[in-house]
Amino acid sequence: LSLALLAASTPLALPLLARRARPAHALAAAPLALLLALGWTLGAARLAEAPAAPAGPEIRIVQPNAAQRDKWRPEMIPIFFDRLRRLSHDPAAPLPAAVIWPETAIPWLLERDPDAARLIAESAGGAPVLLGVRRRAPGPDGEPTWRNALSAVSPAGELLASYDKHRLVPFGEYLPFHGTLSRLGLGLFVGESGGFAPGPGPETLRLPGLPPLAPQICYETIFPHHLPPLAERPAW
């Protein structure tokens, strides 16, 4: 996608980069400008015809504004955790149906840290919390693998359900042809653990007080056709 964007935008920039706009540059830019205008027009028309979203449960989305370079620094982890907790509850507002924390919101293995789960539950003031975590789960060969996951925590601090991301980012969350490319020194792209293993696929979670929902984590949202049928997940 980045390469396609670069290829499409470069001819548009040529007249601006040249000291004098050459006719050839203008001819190269004109079709792309028309294509851009056509896409904009079609997109605006489609948005205008989109049906209004039906009324549903109120959700609180929490974002701690953690810079990627600071997210896993040991001295910053408790600061961001406290920020997530403070933003999760507003005594002056109605209790939401759920509170959502971001992808990989905490560095701990939540299933092994009941105290952290209890603190997360307390911070939401009685609402369930859906948060991004890393977790360990058996792979096809039975050996434990790392998963980029969503976990649901009940108001009592119990783990209700988990969903493992199955569409992973190449070279970010996993390394294609890992054995070969690791020998070339590219394994550091995905960290010492070798990256994440994909989950089994799309699924519908049924949680107390919420409609059936199909989670998608970050990169997965560009694959909406991989969701379960709409009748099985009114929310996603």
PDB file of C-alpha atoms in Angstrom:
ATOM      1  CA  LEU A   1       0.000   0.000   0.000  1.00  0.00           C
ATOM      2  CA  SER A   2       2.850   2.391   0.767  1.00  0.00           C
ATOM      3  CA  LEU A   3       4.453   1.618  -2.602  1.00  0.00           C
ATOM      4  CA  ALA A   4       1.154   2.210  -4.426  1.00  0.00           C
ATOM      5  CA  LEU A   5       0.688   5.532  -2.632  1.00  0.00           C
ATOM      6  CA  LEU A   6       4.230   6.611  -3.515  1.00  0.00           C
ATOM      7  CA  ALA A   7       3.791   5.622  -7.158  1.00  0.00           C
ATOM      8  CA  ALA A   8       0.529   7.550  -7.416  1.00  0.00           C
ATOM      9  CA  SER A   9       1.711  10.679  -5.618  1.00  0.00           C
ATOM     10  CA  THR A  10       5.123  11.126  -7.254  1.00  0.00           C
ATOM     11  CA  PRO A  11       3.789  12.289 -10.662  1.00  0.00           C
ATOM     12  CA  LEU A  12       1.501  14.741  -8.876  1.00  0.00           C
ATOM     13  CA  ALA A  13       4.514  16.240  -7.108  1.00  0.00           C
ATOM     14  CA  LEU A  14       6.750  16.538 -10.183  1.00  0.00           C
ATOM     15  CA  PRO A  15       5.418  19.935 -11.324  1.00  0.00           C
ATOM     16  CA  LEU A  16       6.042  21.316  -7.853  1.00  0.00           C
ATOM     17  CA  LEU A  17       9.543  19.857  -7.638  1.00  0.00           C
ATOM     18  CA  ALA A  18      10.632  21.076 -11.067  1.00  0.00           C
ATOM     19  CA  ARG A  19      11.823  24.649 -11.374  1.00  0.00           C
ATOM     20  CA  ARG A  20       9.482  25.095 -14.278  1.00  0.00           C
ATOM     21  CA  ALA A  21       6.520  22.800 -14.769  1.00  0.00           C
ATOM     22  CA  ARG A  22       7.164  20.880 -17.942  1.00  0.00           C
ATOM     23  CA  PRO A  23       4.236  19.868 -20.161  1.00  0.00           C
ATOM     24  CA  ALA A  24       5.171  16.202 -19.736  1.00  0.00           C
ATOM     25  CA  HIS A  25       4.873  16.508 -15.973  1.00  0.00           C
ATOM     26  CA  ALA A  26       1.458  18.110 -16.268  1.00  0.00           C
ATOM     27  CA  LEU A  27       0.315  15.357 -18.634  1.00  0.00           C
ATOM     28  CA  ALA A  28       1.484  12.691 -16.169  1.00  0.00           C
ATOM     29  CA  ALA A  29      -0.224  14.403 -13.263  1.00  0.00           C
ATOM     30  CA  ALA A  30      -3.577  15.041 -14.965  1.00  0.00           C
ATOM     31  CA  PRO A  31      -4.852  11.410 -15.090  1.00  0.00           C
ATOM     32  CA  LEU A  32      -3.875  10.813 -11.489  1.00  0.00           C
ATOM     33  CA  ALA A  33      -5.557  14.030 -10.390  1.00  0.00           C
ATOM     34  CA  LEU A  34      -8.721  12.904 -12.178  1.00  0.00           C
ATOM     35  CA  LEU A  35      -8.470   9.479 -10.537  1.00  0.00           C
ATOM     36  CA  LEU A  36      -8.094  11.112  -7.134  1.00  0.00           C
ATOM     37  CA  ALA A  37     -11.117  13.336  -7.771  1.00  0.00           C
ATOM     38  CA  LEU A  38     -13.154  10.334  -8.926  1.00  0.00           C
ATOM     39  CA  GLY A  39     -12.267   8.344  -5.800  1.00  0.00           C
ATOM     40  CA  TRP A  40     -13.130  11.294  -3.590  1.00  0.00           C
ATOM     41  CA  THR A  41     -16.502  11.764  -5.319  1.00  0.00           C
ATOM     42  CA  LEU A  42     -17.436   8.081  -5.144  1.00  0.00           C
ATOM     43  CA  GLY A  43     -16.378   7.891  -1.507  1.00  0.00           C
ATOM     44  CA  ALA A  44     -18.428  10.946  -0.565  1.00  0.00           C
ATOM     45  CA  ALA A  45     -21.478   9.515  -2.347  1.00  0.00           C
ATOM     46  CA  ARG A  46     -21.099   6.190  -0.537  1.00  0.00           C
ATOM     47  CA  LEU A  47     -20.785   7.864   2.850  1.00  0.00           C
ATOM     48  CA  ALA A  48     -23.877   9.961   2.156  1.00  0.00           C
ATOM     49  CA  GLU A  49     -25.900   6.771   1.577  1.00  0.00           C
ATOM     50  CA  ALA A  50     -24.598   4.944   4.646  1.00  0.00           C
ATOM     51  CA  PRO A  51     -27.407   4.000   7.047  1.00  0.00           C
ATOM     52  CA  ALA A  52     -27.427   5.610  10.460  1.00  0.00           C
ATOM     53  CA  ALA A  53     -25.916   3.434  13.167  1.00  0.00           C
ATOM     54  CA  PRO A  54     -28.580   1.947  15.442  1.00  0.00           C
ATOM     55  CA  ALA A  55     -28.598   2.881  19.098  1.00  0.00           C
ATOM     56  CA  GLY A  56     -26.526   0.516  21.193  1.00  0.00           C
ATOM     57  CA  PRO A  57     -24.659   0.178  24.474  1.00  0.00           C
ATOM     58  CA  GLU A  58     -22.425   3.055  25.526  1.00  0.00           C
ATOM     59  CA  ILE A  59     -18.738   2.149  25.366  1.00  0.00           C
ATOM     60  CA  ARG A  60     -15.826   4.007  26.962  1.00  0.00           C
ATOM     61  CA  ILE A  61     -12.577   3.855  24.965  1.00  0.00           C
ATOM     62  CA  VAL A  62      -9.418   4.632  26.947  1.00  0.00           C
ATOM     63  CA  GLN A  63      -6.181   5.853  25.346  1.00  0.00           C
ATOM     64  CA  PRO A  64      -3.168   6.555  27.612  1.00  0.00           C
ATOM     65  CA  ASN A  65      -1.198   8.542  24.981  1.00  0.00           C
ATOM     66  CA  ALA A  66       1.870   6.328  25.403  1.00  0.00           C
ATOM     67  CA  ALA A  67       4.647   6.985  22.908  1.00  0.00           C
ATOM     68  CA  GLN A  68       5.902   3.736  21.393  1.00  0.00           C
ATOM     69  CA  ARG A  69       9.467   4.469  22.499  1.00  0.00           C
ATOM     70  CA  ASP A  70       8.288   4.837  26.112  1.00  0.00           C
ATOM     71  CA  LYS A  71       5.639   2.115  26.305  1.00  0.00           C
ATOM     72  CA  TRP A  72       7.844  -0.664  27.696  1.00  0.00           C
ATOM     73  CA  ARG A  73      10.348   1.396  29.669  1.00  0.00           C
ATOM     74  CA  PRO A  74      10.266  -0.066  33.212  1.00  0.00           C
ATOM     75  CA  GLU A  75       9.855   3.321  34.883  1.00  0.00           C
ATOM     76  CA  MET A  76       6.976   4.293  32.554  1.00  0.00           C
ATOM     77  CA  ILE A  77       4.933   1.063  32.783  1.00  0.00           C
ATOM     78  CA  PRO A  78       3.309   1.913  36.149  1.00  0.00           C
ATOM     79  CA  ILE A  79       2.634   5.477  34.970  1.00  0.00           C
ATOM     80  CA  PHE A  80       0.730   4.330  31.891  1.00  0.00           C
ATOM     81  CA  PHE A  81      -1.084   1.626  33.863  1.00  0.00           C
ATOM     82  CA  ASP A  82      -2.228   4.216  36.399  1.00  0.00           C
ATOM     83  CA  ARG A  83      -3.314   6.519  33.582  1.00  0.00           C
ATOM     84  CA  LEU A  84      -5.402   3.755  32.021  1.00  0.00           C
ATOM     85  CA  ARG A  85      -7.040   3.056  35.366  1.00  0.00           C
ATOM     86  CA  ARG A  86      -7.840   6.722  36.083  1.00  0.00           C
ATOM     87  CA  LEU A  87      -9.390   7.255  32.642  1.00  0.00           C
ATOM     88  CA  SER A  88     -11.560   4.138  32.924  1.00  0.00           C
ATOM     89  CA  HIS A  89     -14.075   5.519  35.400  1.00  0.00           C
ATOM     90  CA  ASP A  90     -15.909   8.837  35.574  1.00  0.00           C
ATOM     91  CA  PRO A  91     -18.155   9.058  38.658  1.00  0.00           C
ATOM     92  CA  ALA A  92     -20.118  11.888  37.034  1.00  0.00           C
ATOM     93  CA  ALA A  93     -20.976   9.858  33.905  1.00  0.00           C
ATOM     94  CA  PRO A  94     -23.334   6.888  33.479  1.00  0.00           C
ATOM     95  CA  LEU A  95     -21.701   3.504  33.850  1.00  0.00           C
ATOM     96  CA  PRO A  96     -20.773   2.262  30.340  1.00  0.00           C
ATOM     97  CA  ALA A  97     -21.575  -1.224  29.090  1.00  0.00           C
ATOM     98  CA  ALA A  98     -17.846  -1.860  28.683  1.00  0.00           C
ATOM     99  CA  VAL A  99     -14.474  -0.132  28.904  1.00  0.00           C
ATOM    100  CA  ILE A 100     -11.956  -0.783  26.141  1.00  0.00           C
ATOM    101  CA  TRP A 101      -8.201  -0.510  26.654  1.00  0.00           C
ATOM    102  CA  PRO A 102      -5.797  -0.491  23.653  1.00  0.00           C
ATOM    103  CA  GLU A 103      -3.778  -3.232  22.003  1.00  0.00           C
ATOM    104  CA  THR A 104      -1.083  -4.745  24.286  1.00  0.00           C
ATOM    105  CA  ALA A 105      -2.187  -2.367  27.039  1.00  0.00           C
ATOM    106  CA  ILE A 106      -0.118  -4.113  29.720  1.00  0.00           C
ATOM    107  CA  PRO A 107       3.212  -5.992  29.621  1.00  0.00           C
ATOM    108  CA  TRP A 108       2.205  -8.773  32.051  1.00  0.00           C
ATOM    109  CA  LEU A 109       0.654 -12.142  31.334  1.00  0.00           C
ATOM    110  CA  LEU A 110      -2.788 -11.353  32.686  1.00  0.00           C
ATOM    111  CA  GLU A 111      -3.780 -14.990  33.208  1.00  0.00           C
ATOM    112  CA  ARG A 112      -0.859 -15.309  35.644  1.00  0.00           C
ATOM    113  CA  ASP A 113      -1.502 -12.037  37.496  1.00  0.00           C
ATOM    114  CA  PRO A 114      -4.856 -12.083  39.309  1.00  0.00           C
ATOM    115  CA  ASP A 115      -3.904  -8.941  41.250  1.00  0.00           C
ATOM    116  CA  ALA A 116      -3.544  -6.964  37.999  1.00  0.00           C
ATOM    117  CA  ALA A 117      -6.893  -8.312  36.785  1.00  0.00           C
ATOM    118  CA  ARG A 118      -8.493  -7.212  40.060  1.00  0.00           C
ATOM    119  CA  LEU A 119      -7.043  -3.688  39.743  1.00  0.00           C
ATOM    120  CA  ILE A 120      -8.232  -3.438  36.142  1.00  0.00           C
ATOM    121  CA  ALA A 121     -11.740  -4.493  37.176  1.00  0.00           C
ATOM    122  CA  GLU A 122     -11.820  -2.027  40.070  1.00  0.00           C
ATOM    123  CA  SER A 123     -10.770   0.827  37.810  1.00  0.00           C
ATOM    124  CA  ALA A 124     -13.858   0.411  35.602  1.00  0.00           C
ATOM    125  CA  GLY A 125     -16.265   0.938  38.475  1.00  0.00           C
ATOM    126  CA  GLY A 126     -18.441  -2.083  37.717  1.00  0.00           C
ATOM    127  CA  ALA A 127     -18.152  -2.336  33.925  1.00  0.00           C
ATOM    128  CA  PRO A 128     -16.360  -5.190  32.135  1.00  0.00           C
ATOM    129  CA  VAL A 129     -13.028  -4.309  30.550  1.00  0.00           C
ATOM    130  CA  LEU A 130     -11.840  -5.464  27.112  1.00  0.00           C
ATOM    131  CA  LEU A 131      -8.112  -4.986  26.761  1.00  0.00           C
ATOM    132  CA  GLY A 132      -5.249  -5.955  24.516  1.00  0.00           C
ATOM    133  CA  VAL A 133      -2.770  -8.370  26.095  1.00  0.00           C
ATOM    134  CA  ARG A 134      -0.003 -10.770  25.245  1.00  0.00           C
ATOM    135  CA  ARG A 135      -0.694 -14.326  26.281  1.00  0.00           C
ATOM    136  CA  ARG A 136       0.670 -17.843  25.938  1.00  0.00           C
ATOM    137  CA  ALA A 137      -1.354 -20.572  24.240  1.00  0.00           C
ATOM    138  CA  PRO A 138      -0.463 -23.999  22.810  1.00  0.00           C
ATOM    139  CA  GLY A 139       0.357 -24.091  19.107  1.00  0.00           C
ATOM    140  CA  PRO A 140      -0.502 -26.884  16.639  1.00  0.00           C
ATOM    141  CA  ASP A 141       2.361 -28.978  18.013  1.00  0.00           C
ATOM    142  CA  GLY A 142       1.279 -28.443  21.617  1.00  0.00           C
ATOM    143  CA  GLU A 143       4.206 -26.153  22.415  1.00  0.00           C
ATOM    144  CA  PRO A 144       3.406 -22.744  24.019  1.00  0.00           C
ATOM    145  CA  THR A 145       3.350 -19.807  21.606  1.00  0.00           C
ATOM    146  CA  TRP A 146       2.968 -16.070  22.055  1.00  0.00           C
ATOM    147  CA  ARG A 147      -0.351 -14.536  21.013  1.00  0.00           C
ATOM    148  CA  ASN A 148      -1.436 -10.939  20.497  1.00  0.00           C
ATOM    149  CA  ALA A 149      -4.835 -11.143  22.127  1.00  0.00           C
ATOM    150  CA  LEU A 150      -7.905  -9.433  23.521  1.00  0.00           C
ATOM    151  CA  SER A 151      -9.076 -10.489  26.967  1.00  0.00           C
ATOM    152  CA  ALA A 152     -12.331  -9.668  28.737  1.00  0.00           C
ATOM    153  CA  VAL A 153     -12.212  -8.987  32.481  1.00  0.00           C
ATOM    154  CA  SER A 154     -15.415  -9.140  34.516  1.00  0.00           C
ATOM    155  CA  PRO A 155     -16.312  -6.550  37.203  1.00  0.00           C
ATOM    156  CA  ALA A 156     -15.165  -9.173  39.726  1.00  0.00           C
ATOM    157  CA  GLY A 157     -11.707  -9.440  38.125  1.00  0.00           C
ATOM    158  CA  GLU A 158     -12.302 -12.795  36.417  1.00  0.00           C
ATOM    159  CA  LEU A 159     -11.077 -13.544  32.888  1.00  0.00           C
ATOM    160  CA  LEU A 160     -14.262 -14.160  30.905  1.00  0.00           C
ATOM    161  CA  ALA A 161     -12.889 -14.875  27.423  1.00  0.00           C
ATOM    162  CA  SER A 162      -9.961 -14.272  25.092  1.00  0.00           C
ATOM    163  CA  TYR A 163      -9.534 -13.812  21.363  1.00  0.00           C
ATOM    164  CA  ASP A 164      -6.185 -14.314  19.597  1.00  0.00           C
ATOM    165  CA  LYS A 165      -5.331 -12.081  16.654  1.00  0.00           C
ATOM    166  CA  HIS A 166      -5.069 -14.255  13.547  1.00  0.00           C
ATOM    167  CA  ARG A 167      -4.098 -11.701  10.881  1.00  0.00           C
ATOM    168  CA  LEU A 168      -0.597 -10.678  11.933  1.00  0.00           C
ATOM    169  CA  VAL A 169       1.559  -7.880  10.513  1.00  0.00           C
ATOM    170  CA  PRO A 170       4.394  -9.320   8.372  1.00  0.00           C
ATOM    171  CA  PHE A 171       7.844  -8.300   9.664  1.00  0.00           C
ATOM    172  CA  GLY A 172       6.196  -6.594  12.648  1.00  0.00           C
ATOM    173  CA  GLU A 173       4.443  -9.417  14.482  1.00  0.00           C
ATOM    174  CA  TYR A 174       5.871 -12.391  12.645  1.00  0.00           C
ATOM    175  CA  LEU A 175       8.701 -13.088  10.208  1.00  0.00           C
ATOM    176  CA  PRO A 176       7.768 -14.889   6.974  1.00  0.00           C
ATOM    177  CA  PHE A 177      10.120 -17.808   6.248  1.00  0.00           C
ATOM    178  CA  HIS A 178      11.375 -17.404   9.804  1.00  0.00           C
ATOM    179  CA  GLY A 179      14.002 -20.141   9.701  1.00  0.00           C
ATOM    180  CA  THR A 180      15.696 -18.839   6.546  1.00  0.00           C
ATOM    181  CA  LEU A 181      15.438 -15.116   7.252  1.00  0.00           C
ATOM    182  CA  SER A 182      16.559 -15.498  10.863  1.00  0.00           C
ATOM    183  CA  ARG A 183      19.838 -16.957   9.639  1.00  0.00           C
ATOM    184  CA  LEU A 184      20.265 -13.755   7.642  1.00  0.00           C
ATOM    185  CA  GLY A 185      19.910 -11.674  10.788  1.00  0.00           C
ATOM    186  CA  LEU A 186      16.341 -10.479  10.191  1.00  0.00           C
ATOM    187  CA  GLY A 187      14.871 -12.152  13.265  1.00  0.00           C
ATOM    188  CA  LEU A 188      15.307  -8.945  15.284  1.00  0.00           C
ATOM    189  CA  PHE A 189      12.425  -7.429  13.320  1.00  0.00           C
ATOM    190  CA  VAL A 190      10.009  -9.464  15.438  1.00  0.00           C
ATOM    191  CA  GLY A 191      11.949  -9.661  18.711  1.00  0.00           C
ATOM    192  CA  GLU A 192      13.785 -12.387  20.518  1.00  0.00           C
ATOM    193  CA  SER A 193      10.652 -14.497  21.056  1.00  0.00           C
ATOM    194  CA  GLY A 194      10.314 -15.048  17.307  1.00  0.00           C
ATOM    195  CA  GLY A 195       7.116 -13.039  17.073  1.00  0.00           C
ATOM    196  CA  PHE A 196       3.498 -14.003  17.579  1.00  0.00           C
ATOM    197  CA  ALA A 197       1.676 -17.088  16.365  1.00  0.00           C
ATOM    198  CA  PRO A 198      -1.710 -16.565  14.682  1.00  0.00           C
ATOM    199  CA  GLY A 199      -4.911 -17.459  16.470  1.00  0.00           C
ATOM    200  CA  PRO A 200      -7.392 -19.986  15.051  1.00  0.00           C
ATOM    201  CA  GLY A 201      -9.458 -17.358  13.217  1.00  0.00           C
ATOM    202  CA  PRO A 202     -12.481 -15.071  13.588  1.00  0.00           C
ATOM    203  CA  GLU A 203     -14.832 -15.797  16.449  1.00  0.00           C
ATOM    204  CA  THR A 204     -17.800 -14.339  18.260  1.00  0.00           C
ATOM    205  CA  LEU A 205     -17.569 -13.530  21.963  1.00  0.00           C
ATOM    206  CA  ARG A 206     -20.674 -13.565  24.113  1.00  0.00           C
ATOM    207  CA  LEU A 207     -20.168 -11.500  27.245  1.00  0.00           C
ATOM    208  CA  PRO A 208     -22.659 -10.515  29.965  1.00  0.00           C
ATOM    209  CA  GLY A 209     -24.429  -7.216  29.241  1.00  0.00           C
ATOM    210  CA  LEU A 210     -23.082  -6.902  25.684  1.00  0.00           C
ATOM    211  CA  PRO A 211     -24.380  -7.990  22.290  1.00  0.00           C
ATOM    212  CA  PRO A 212     -22.406 -10.790  20.613  1.00  0.00           C
ATOM    213  CA  LEU A 213     -19.225  -9.219  19.260  1.00  0.00           C
ATOM    214  CA  ALA A 214     -16.436 -10.221  16.886  1.00  0.00           C
ATOM    215  CA  PRO A 215     -13.101  -8.656  17.892  1.00  0.00           C
ATOM    216  CA  GLN A 216     -10.603  -7.323  15.404  1.00  0.00           C
ATOM    217  CA  ILE A 217      -7.197  -6.053  16.506  1.00  0.00           C
ATOM    218  CA  CYS A 218      -5.488  -3.218  14.602  1.00  0.00           C
ATOM    219  CA  TYR A 219      -4.291  -4.570  11.214  1.00  0.00           C
ATOM    220  CA  GLU A 220      -7.195  -7.035  11.068  1.00  0.00           C
ATOM    221  CA  THR A 221      -9.675  -4.231  10.383  1.00  0.00           C
ATOM    222  CA  ILE A 222      -8.582  -4.145   6.721  1.00  0.00           C
ATOM    223  CA  PHE A 223     -10.030  -7.668   6.395  1.00  0.00           C
ATOM    224  CA  PRO A 224     -13.723  -7.082   7.272  1.00  0.00           C
ATOM    225  CA  HIS A 225     -14.730  -9.914   4.932  1.00  0.00           C
ATOM    226  CA  HIS A 226     -13.094 -12.352   7.364  1.00  0.00           C
ATOM    227  CA  LEU A 227     -15.556 -11.552  10.150  1.00  0.00           C
ATOM    228  CA  PRO A 228     -18.250 -14.036  11.138  1.00  0.00           C
ATOM    229  CA  PRO A 229     -21.668 -13.465   9.492  1.00  0.00           C
ATOM    230  CA  LEU A 230     -23.399 -10.306  10.695  1.00  0.00           C
ATOM    231  CA  ALA A 231     -26.216 -12.280  12.322  1.00  0.00           C
ATOM    232  CA  GLU A 232     -23.658 -13.861  14.638  1.00  0.00           C
ATOM    233  CA  ARG A 233     -22.003 -10.618  15.746  1.00  0.00           C
ATOM    234  CA  PRO A 234     -24.180  -7.489  15.810  1.00  0.00           C
ATOM    235  CA  ALA A 235     -21.143  -5.634  17.152  1.00  0.00           C
ATOM    236  CA  TRP A 236     -17.451  -5.708  16.163  1.00  0.00           C
TER     237      TRP A 236
END
